[in-house]
PDB file of N, CA and C in Angstrom:
ATOM      1  N   ALA A  25      -7.544 -42.262   8.938  1.00  0.00           N
ATOM      2  CA  ALA A  25      -7.395 -40.833   9.132  1.00  0.00           C
ATOM      3  C   ALA A  25      -8.295 -40.096   8.159  1.00  0.00           C
ATOM      4  N   GLY A  26      -8.906 -39.006   8.639  1.00  0.00           N
ATOM      5  CA  GLY A  26      -9.805 -38.211   7.805  1.00  0.00           C
ATOM      6  C   GLY A  26      -9.034 -37.264   6.916  1.00  0.00           C
ATOM      7  N   PRO A  27      -9.736 -36.563   6.067  1.00  0.00           N
ATOM      8  CA  PRO A  27      -9.069 -35.604   5.183  1.00  0.00           C
ATOM      9  C   PRO A  27      -8.429 -34.482   5.999  1.00  0.00           C
ATOM     10  N   ALA A  28      -7.337 -33.982   5.491  1.00  0.00           N
ATOM     11  CA  ALA A  28      -6.644 -32.881   6.172  1.00  0.00           C
ATOM     12  C   ALA A  28      -7.508 -31.630   6.125  1.00  0.00           C
ATOM     13  N   THR A  29      -7.573 -30.921   7.222  1.00  0.00           N
ATOM     14  CA  THR A  29      -8.318 -29.661   7.222  1.00  0.00           C
ATOM     15  C   THR A  29      -7.369 -28.544   6.837  1.00  0.00           C
ATOM     16  N   ARG A  30      -7.882 -27.656   6.032  1.00  0.00           N
ATOM     17  CA  ARG A  30      -7.072 -26.527   5.584  1.00  0.00           C
ATOM     18  C   ARG A  30      -7.285 -25.364   6.526  1.00  0.00           C
ATOM     19  N   GLU A  31      -6.214 -24.661   6.791  1.00  0.00           N
ATOM     20  CA  GLU A  31      -6.331 -23.444   7.579  1.00  0.00           C
ATOM     21  C   GLU A  31      -6.677 -22.292   6.654  1.00  0.00           C
ATOM     22  N   ARG A  32      -7.560 -21.431   7.124  1.00  0.00           N
ATOM     23  CA  ARG A  32      -7.920 -20.245   6.343  1.00  0.00           C
ATOM     24  C   ARG A  32      -6.673 -19.377   6.195  1.00  0.00           C
ATOM     25  N   PRO A  33      -6.419 -18.844   4.999  1.00  0.00           N
ATOM     26  CA  PRO A  33      -5.231 -18.005   4.785  1.00  0.00           C
ATOM     27  C   PRO A  33      -5.227 -16.777   5.690  1.00  0.00           C
ATOM     28  N   ALA A  34      -4.057 -16.397   6.151  1.00  0.00           N
ATOM     29  CA  ALA A  34      -3.912 -15.248   7.057  1.00  0.00           C
ATOM     30  C   ALA A  34      -4.451 -13.968   6.433  1.00  0.00           C
ATOM     31  N   TYR A  35      -4.355 -13.839   5.099  1.00  0.00           N
ATOM     32  CA  TYR A  35      -4.791 -12.592   4.458  1.00  0.00           C
ATOM     33  C   TYR A  35      -6.316 -12.433   4.448  1.00  0.00           C
ATOM     34  N   HIS A  36      -7.061 -13.454   4.892  1.00  0.00           N
ATOM     35  CA  HIS A  36      -8.512 -13.331   5.038  1.00  0.00           C
ATOM     36  C   HIS A  36      -8.873 -12.574   6.314  1.00  0.00           C
ATOM     37  N   PHE A  37      -7.916 -12.423   7.229  1.00  0.00           N
ATOM     38  CA  PHE A  37      -8.160 -11.813   8.529  1.00  0.00           C
ATOM     39  C   PHE A  37      -7.717 -10.350   8.552  1.00  0.00           C
ATOM     40  N   CYS A  38      -8.541  -9.514   9.163  1.00  0.00           N
ATOM     41  CA  CYS A  38      -8.189  -8.105   9.326  1.00  0.00           C
ATOM     42  C   CYS A  38      -7.075  -7.993  10.359  1.00  0.00           C
ATOM     43  N   PRO A  39      -6.007  -7.251  10.052  1.00  0.00           N
ATOM     44  CA  PRO A  39      -4.927  -7.108  11.026  1.00  0.00           C
ATOM     45  C   PRO A  39      -5.299  -6.270  12.254  1.00  0.00           C
ATOM     46  N   ILE A  40      -6.433  -5.592  12.208  1.00  0.00           N
ATOM     47  CA  ILE A  40      -6.889  -4.823  13.368  1.00  0.00           C
ATOM     48  C   ILE A  40      -7.782  -5.690  14.258  1.00  0.00           C
ATOM     49  N   THR A  41      -8.790  -6.325  13.666  1.00  0.00           N
ATOM     50  CA  THR A  41      -9.766  -7.094  14.445  1.00  0.00           C
ATOM     51  C   THR A  41      -9.369  -8.554  14.627  1.00  0.00           C
ATOM     52  N   HIS A  42      -8.510  -9.041  13.758  1.00  0.00           N
ATOM     53  CA  HIS A  42      -8.104 -10.449  13.736  1.00  0.00           C
ATOM     54  C   HIS A  42      -9.285 -11.372  13.438  1.00  0.00           C
ATOM     55  N   GLU A  43     -10.285 -10.835  12.760  1.00  0.00           N
ATOM     56  CA  GLU A  43     -11.444 -11.609  12.342  1.00  0.00           C
ATOM     57  C   GLU A  43     -11.491 -11.657  10.817  1.00  0.00           C
ATOM     58  N   VAL A  44     -12.185 -12.666  10.284  1.00  0.00           N
ATOM     59  CA  VAL A  44     -12.333 -12.774   8.835  1.00  0.00           C
ATOM     60  C   VAL A  44     -13.072 -11.542   8.335  1.00  0.00           C
ATOM     61  N   MET A  45     -12.546 -10.938   7.289  1.00  0.00           N
ATOM     62  CA  MET A  45     -13.138  -9.711   6.760  1.00  0.00           C
ATOM     63  C   MET A  45     -14.411  -9.995   5.973  1.00  0.00           C
ATOM     64  N   VAL A  46     -15.366  -9.078   6.090  1.00  0.00           N
ATOM     65  CA  VAL A  46     -16.629  -9.139   5.356  1.00  0.00           C
ATOM     66  C   VAL A  46     -16.624  -8.094   4.248  1.00  0.00           C
ATOM     67  N   ASP A  47     -16.064  -6.922   4.542  1.00  0.00           N
ATOM     68  CA  ASP A  47     -16.010  -5.807   3.588  1.00  0.00           C
ATOM     69  C   ASP A  47     -14.567  -5.293   3.529  1.00  0.00           C
ATOM     70  N   PRO A  48     -13.667  -6.077   2.900  1.00  0.00           N
ATOM     71  CA  PRO A  48     -12.257  -5.673   2.880  1.00  0.00           C
ATOM     72  C   PRO A  48     -12.002  -4.472   1.971  1.00  0.00           C
ATOM     73  N   VAL A  49     -11.155  -3.576   2.461  1.00  0.00           N
ATOM     74  CA  VAL A  49     -10.743  -2.407   1.694  1.00  0.00           C
ATOM     75  C   VAL A  49      -9.228  -2.287   1.773  1.00  0.00           C
ATOM     76  N   VAL A  50      -8.653  -1.596   0.780  1.00  0.00           N
ATOM     77  CA  VAL A  50      -7.219  -1.338   0.760  1.00  0.00           C
ATOM     78  C   VAL A  50      -6.999   0.109   1.189  1.00  0.00           C
ATOM     79  N   ALA A  51      -6.109   0.299   2.148  1.00  0.00           N
ATOM     80  CA  ALA A  51      -5.752   1.640   2.622  1.00  0.00           C
ATOM     81  C   ALA A  51      -4.501   2.117   1.885  1.00  0.00           C
ATOM     82  N   ALA A  52      -4.103   3.340   2.166  1.00  0.00           N
ATOM     83  CA  ALA A  52      -2.951   3.947   1.488  1.00  0.00           C
ATOM     84  C   ALA A  52      -1.640   3.217   1.777  1.00  0.00           C
ATOM     85  N   ASP A  53      -1.600   2.383   2.834  1.00  0.00           N
ATOM     86  CA  ASP A  53      -0.378   1.618   3.120  1.00  0.00           C
ATOM     87  C   ASP A  53      -0.291   0.345   2.289  1.00  0.00           C
ATOM     88  N   GLY A  54      -1.315   0.119   1.434  1.00  0.00           N
ATOM     89  CA  GLY A  54      -1.310  -1.044   0.559  1.00  0.00           C
ATOM     90  C   GLY A  54      -1.845  -2.309   1.198  1.00  0.00           C
ATOM     91  N   LEU A  55      -2.280  -2.229   2.445  1.00  0.00           N
ATOM     92  CA  LEU A  55      -2.789  -3.395   3.151  1.00  0.00           C
ATOM     93  C   LEU A  55      -4.309  -3.406   3.175  1.00  0.00           C
ATOM     94  N   SER A  56      -4.873  -4.592   3.325  1.00  0.00           N
ATOM     95  CA  SER A  56      -6.325  -4.731   3.395  1.00  0.00           C
ATOM     96  C   SER A  56      -6.775  -4.810   4.844  1.00  0.00           C
ATOM     97  N   TYR A  57      -7.911  -4.157   5.104  1.00  0.00           N
ATOM     98  CA  TYR A  57      -8.505  -4.104   6.438  1.00  0.00           C
ATOM     99  C   TYR A  57     -10.014  -4.246   6.299  1.00  0.00           C
ATOM    100  N   GLU A  58     -10.687  -4.615   7.372  1.00  0.00           N
ATOM    101  CA  GLU A  58     -12.146  -4.552   7.421  1.00  0.00           C
ATOM    102  C   GLU A  58     -12.524  -3.073   7.399  1.00  0.00           C
ATOM    103  N   ARG A  59     -13.469  -2.716   6.519  1.00  0.00           N
ATOM    104  CA  ARG A  59     -13.816  -1.305   6.327  1.00  0.00           C
ATOM    105  C   ARG A  59     -14.151  -0.604   7.651  1.00  0.00           C
ATOM    106  N   SER A  60     -14.991  -1.200   8.475  1.00  0.00           N
ATOM    107  CA  SER A  60     -15.399  -0.534   9.714  1.00  0.00           C
ATOM    108  C   SER A  60     -14.222  -0.330  10.659  1.00  0.00           C
ATOM    109  N   ALA A  61     -13.303  -1.290  10.712  1.00  0.00           N
ATOM    110  CA  ALA A  61     -12.159  -1.191  11.627  1.00  0.00           C
ATOM    111  C   ALA A  61     -11.179  -0.101  11.188  1.00  0.00           C
ATOM    112  N   ILE A  62     -10.853  -0.053   9.901  1.00  0.00           N
ATOM    113  CA  ILE A  62      -9.888   0.954   9.438  1.00  0.00           C
ATOM    114  C   ILE A  62     -10.538   2.334   9.421  1.00  0.00           C
ATOM    115  N   SER A  63     -11.847   2.410   9.167  1.00  0.00           N
ATOM    116  CA  SER A  63     -12.533   3.705   9.209  1.00  0.00           C
ATOM    117  C   SER A  63     -12.481   4.282  10.620  1.00  0.00           C
ATOM    118  N   GLU A  64     -12.711   3.436  11.617  1.00  0.00           N
ATOM    119  CA  GLU A  64     -12.629   3.894  13.004  1.00  0.00           C
ATOM    120  C   GLU A  64     -11.198   4.321  13.332  1.00  0.00           C
ATOM    121  N   TRP A  65     -10.212   3.528  12.890  1.00  0.00           N
ATOM    122  CA  TRP A  65      -8.802   3.868  13.127  1.00  0.00           C
ATOM    123  C   TRP A  65      -8.475   5.238  12.526  1.00  0.00           C
ATOM    124  N   LEU A  66      -8.893   5.436  11.273  1.00  0.00           N
ATOM    125  CA  LEU A  66      -8.564   6.675  10.569  1.00  0.00           C
ATOM    126  C   LEU A  66      -9.295   7.886  11.147  1.00  0.00           C
ATOM    127  N   SER A  67     -10.367   7.665  11.874  1.00  0.00           N
ATOM    128  CA  SER A  67     -11.058   8.786  12.518  1.00  0.00           C
ATOM    129  C   SER A  67     -10.241   9.328  13.690  1.00  0.00           C
ATOM    130  N   LYS A  68      -9.269   8.544  14.150  1.00  0.00           N
ATOM    131  CA  LYS A  68      -8.451   8.927  15.299  1.00  0.00           C
ATOM    132  C   LYS A  68      -6.984   9.144  14.957  1.00  0.00           C
ATOM    133  N   SER A  69      -6.551   8.628  13.802  1.00  0.00           N
ATOM    134  CA  SER A  69      -5.132   8.669  13.468  1.00  0.00           C
ATOM    135  C   SER A  69      -4.939   8.718  11.961  1.00  0.00           C
ATOM    136  N   ASN A  70      -3.845   9.330  11.506  1.00  0.00           N
ATOM    137  CA  ASN A  70      -3.525   9.339  10.067  1.00  0.00           C
ATOM    138  C   ASN A  70      -2.299   8.474   9.794  1.00  0.00           C
ATOM    139  N   THR A  71      -2.074   7.484  10.671  1.00  0.00           N
ATOM    140  CA  THR A  71      -0.938   6.578  10.487  1.00  0.00           C
ATOM    141  C   THR A  71      -1.424   5.172  10.175  1.00  0.00           C
ATOM    142  N   SER A  72      -0.539   4.395   9.598  1.00  0.00           N
ATOM    143  CA  SER A  72      -0.832   2.994   9.309  1.00  0.00           C
ATOM    144  C   SER A  72      -0.888   2.212  10.617  1.00  0.00           C
ATOM    145  N   PRO A  73      -1.952   1.430  10.842  1.00  0.00           N
ATOM    146  CA  PRO A  73      -2.005   0.642  12.064  1.00  0.00           C
ATOM    147  C   PRO A  73      -0.932  -0.453  12.098  1.00  0.00           C
ATOM    148  N   MET A  74      -0.415  -0.823  10.951  1.00  0.00           N
ATOM    149  CA  MET A  74       0.581  -1.894  10.894  1.00  0.00           C
ATOM    150  C   MET A  74       2.008  -1.368  10.895  1.00  0.00           C
ATOM    151  N   HIS A  75       2.243  -0.237  10.245  1.00  0.00           N
ATOM    152  CA  HIS A  75       3.607   0.267  10.091  1.00  0.00           C
ATOM    153  C   HIS A  75       3.907   1.487  10.952  1.00  0.00           C
ATOM    154  N   GLY A  76       2.865   2.209  11.350  1.00  0.00           N
ATOM    155  CA  GLY A  76       3.054   3.419  12.132  1.00  0.00           C
ATOM    156  C   GLY A  76       3.446   4.633  11.305  1.00  0.00           C
ATOM    157  N   SER A  77       3.640   4.431  10.012  1.00  0.00           N
ATOM    158  CA  SER A  77       4.027   5.548   9.147  1.00  0.00           C
ATOM    159  C   SER A  77       2.789   6.362   8.773  1.00  0.00           C
ATOM    160  N   GLU A  78       3.008   7.644   8.481  1.00  0.00           N
ATOM    161  CA  GLU A  78       1.911   8.514   8.093  1.00  0.00           C
ATOM    162  C   GLU A  78       1.345   8.074   6.752  1.00  0.00           C
ATOM    163  N   LEU A  79       0.017   8.048   6.651  1.00  0.00           N
ATOM    164  CA  LEU A  79      -0.631   7.666   5.396  1.00  0.00           C
ATOM    165  C   LEU A  79      -0.766   8.893   4.503  1.00  0.00           C
ATOM    166  N   SER A  80      -0.553   8.702   3.221  1.00  0.00           N
ATOM    167  CA  SER A  80      -0.613   9.817   2.280  1.00  0.00           C
ATOM    168  C   SER A  80      -2.030  10.337   2.087  1.00  0.00           C
ATOM    169  N   CYS A  81      -3.024   9.473   2.317  1.00  0.00           N
ATOM    170  CA  CYS A  81      -4.429   9.880   2.217  1.00  0.00           C
ATOM    171  C   CYS A  81      -5.281   8.890   3.006  1.00  0.00           C
ATOM    172  N   SER A  82      -6.521   9.252   3.227  1.00  0.00           N
ATOM    173  CA  SER A  82      -7.409   8.369   3.991  1.00  0.00           C
ATOM    174  C   SER A  82      -8.422   7.666   3.094  1.00  0.00           C
ATOM    175  N   THR A  83      -8.205   7.730   1.776  1.00  0.00           N
ATOM    176  CA  THR A  83      -9.108   7.082   0.840  1.00  0.00           C
ATOM    177  C   THR A  83      -8.995   5.569   0.969  1.00  0.00           C
ATOM    178  N   LEU A  84     -10.146   4.890   0.984  1.00  0.00           N
ATOM    179  CA  LEU A  84     -10.193   3.436   1.047  1.00  0.00           C
ATOM    180  C   LEU A  84     -10.777   2.913  -0.258  1.00  0.00           C
ATOM    181  N   HIS A  85     -10.196   1.839  -0.751  1.00  0.00           N
ATOM    182  CA  HIS A  85     -10.664   1.232  -2.003  1.00  0.00           C
ATOM    183  C   HIS A  85     -11.155  -0.179  -1.719  1.00  0.00           C
ATOM    184  N   ALA A  86     -12.351  -0.498  -2.209  1.00  0.00           N
ATOM    185  CA  ALA A  86     -12.901  -1.842  -2.025  1.00  0.00           C
ATOM    186  C   ALA A  86     -11.947  -2.879  -2.617  1.00  0.00           C
ATOM    187  N   ASN A  87     -11.728  -3.959  -1.890  1.00  0.00           N
ATOM    188  CA  ASN A  87     -10.889  -5.056  -2.383  1.00  0.00           C
ATOM    189  C   ASN A  87     -11.824  -6.185  -2.807  1.00  0.00           C
ATOM    190  N   GLN A  88     -12.363  -6.053  -4.022  1.00  0.00           N
ATOM    191  CA  GLN A  88     -13.353  -7.002  -4.520  1.00  0.00           C
ATOM    192  C   GLN A  88     -12.775  -8.409  -4.720  1.00  0.00           C
ATOM    193  N   VAL A  89     -11.523  -8.476  -5.140  1.00  0.00           N
ATOM    194  CA  VAL A  89     -10.894  -9.794  -5.359  1.00  0.00           C
ATOM    195  C   VAL A  89     -10.802 -10.551  -4.036  1.00  0.00           C
ATOM    196  N   LEU A  90     -10.334  -9.878  -2.996  1.00  0.00           N
ATOM    197  CA  LEU A  90     -10.224 -10.518  -1.690  1.00  0.00           C
ATOM    198  C   LEU A  90     -11.611 -10.878  -1.147  1.00  0.00           C
ATOM    199  N   LYS A  91     -12.567  -9.992  -1.326  1.00  0.00           N
ATOM    200  CA  LYS A  91     -13.932 -10.270  -0.867  1.00  0.00           C
ATOM    201  C   LYS A  91     -14.460 -11.542  -1.519  1.00  0.00           C
ATOM    202  N   GLN A  92     -14.198 -11.710  -2.806  1.00  0.00           N
ATOM    203  CA  GLN A  92     -14.645 -12.901  -3.530  1.00  0.00           C
ATOM    204  C   GLN A  92     -13.909 -14.141  -3.025  1.00  0.00           C
ATOM    205  N   GLN A  93     -12.602 -14.038  -2.810  1.00  0.00           N
ATOM    206  CA  GLN A  93     -11.828 -15.174  -2.295  1.00  0.00           C
ATOM    207  C   GLN A  93     -12.336 -15.619  -0.933  1.00  0.00           C
ATOM    208  N   ILE A  94     -12.648 -14.675  -0.073  1.00  0.00           N
ATOM    209  CA  ILE A  94     -13.175 -15.003   1.258  1.00  0.00           C
ATOM    210  C   ILE A  94     -14.528 -15.680   1.119  1.00  0.00           C
ATOM    211  N   ALA A  95     -15.380 -15.158   0.234  1.00  0.00           N
ATOM    212  CA  ALA A  95     -16.723 -15.720   0.035  1.00  0.00           C
ATOM    213  C   ALA A  95     -16.662 -17.146  -0.509  1.00  0.00           C
ATOM    214  N   GLU A  96     -15.659 -17.438  -1.325  1.00  0.00           N
ATOM    215  CA  GLU A  96     -15.546 -18.749  -1.953  1.00  0.00           C
ATOM    216  C   GLU A  96     -14.823 -19.779  -1.078  1.00  0.00           C
ATOM    217  N   TRP A  97     -14.264 -19.326   0.051  1.00  0.00           N
ATOM    218  CA  TRP A  97     -13.497 -20.235   0.913  1.00  0.00           C
ATOM    219  C   TRP A  97     -14.403 -21.326   1.468  1.00  0.00           C
ATOM    220  N   VAL A  98     -13.930 -22.549   1.395  1.00  0.00           N
ATOM    221  CA  VAL A  98     -14.644 -23.676   1.965  1.00  0.00           C
ATOM    222  C   VAL A  98     -13.713 -24.357   2.963  1.00  0.00           C
ATOM    223  N   ASP A  99     -14.176 -24.475   4.196  1.00  0.00           N
ATOM    224  CA  ASP A  99     -13.360 -25.138   5.227  1.00  0.00           C
ATOM    225  C   ASP A  99     -13.206 -26.610   4.915  1.00  0.00           C
TER     226      ASP A  99
END
């Protein structure tokens, strides 16, 4: 039997696109999203795509730690 393959952690995936994030950002709901996906969402809505609750602001913060973890991932 060969070595076990590891599954990529779920937090590497954007909850909107379901793809591995390239430019992860944190929104006001405390969750990380792909910048382009959440920016498009926020252009149409002021609610959390995951919770449906109103967001206190539309400011996005780069998630450098997550970006580094994704970059360092080895399948």
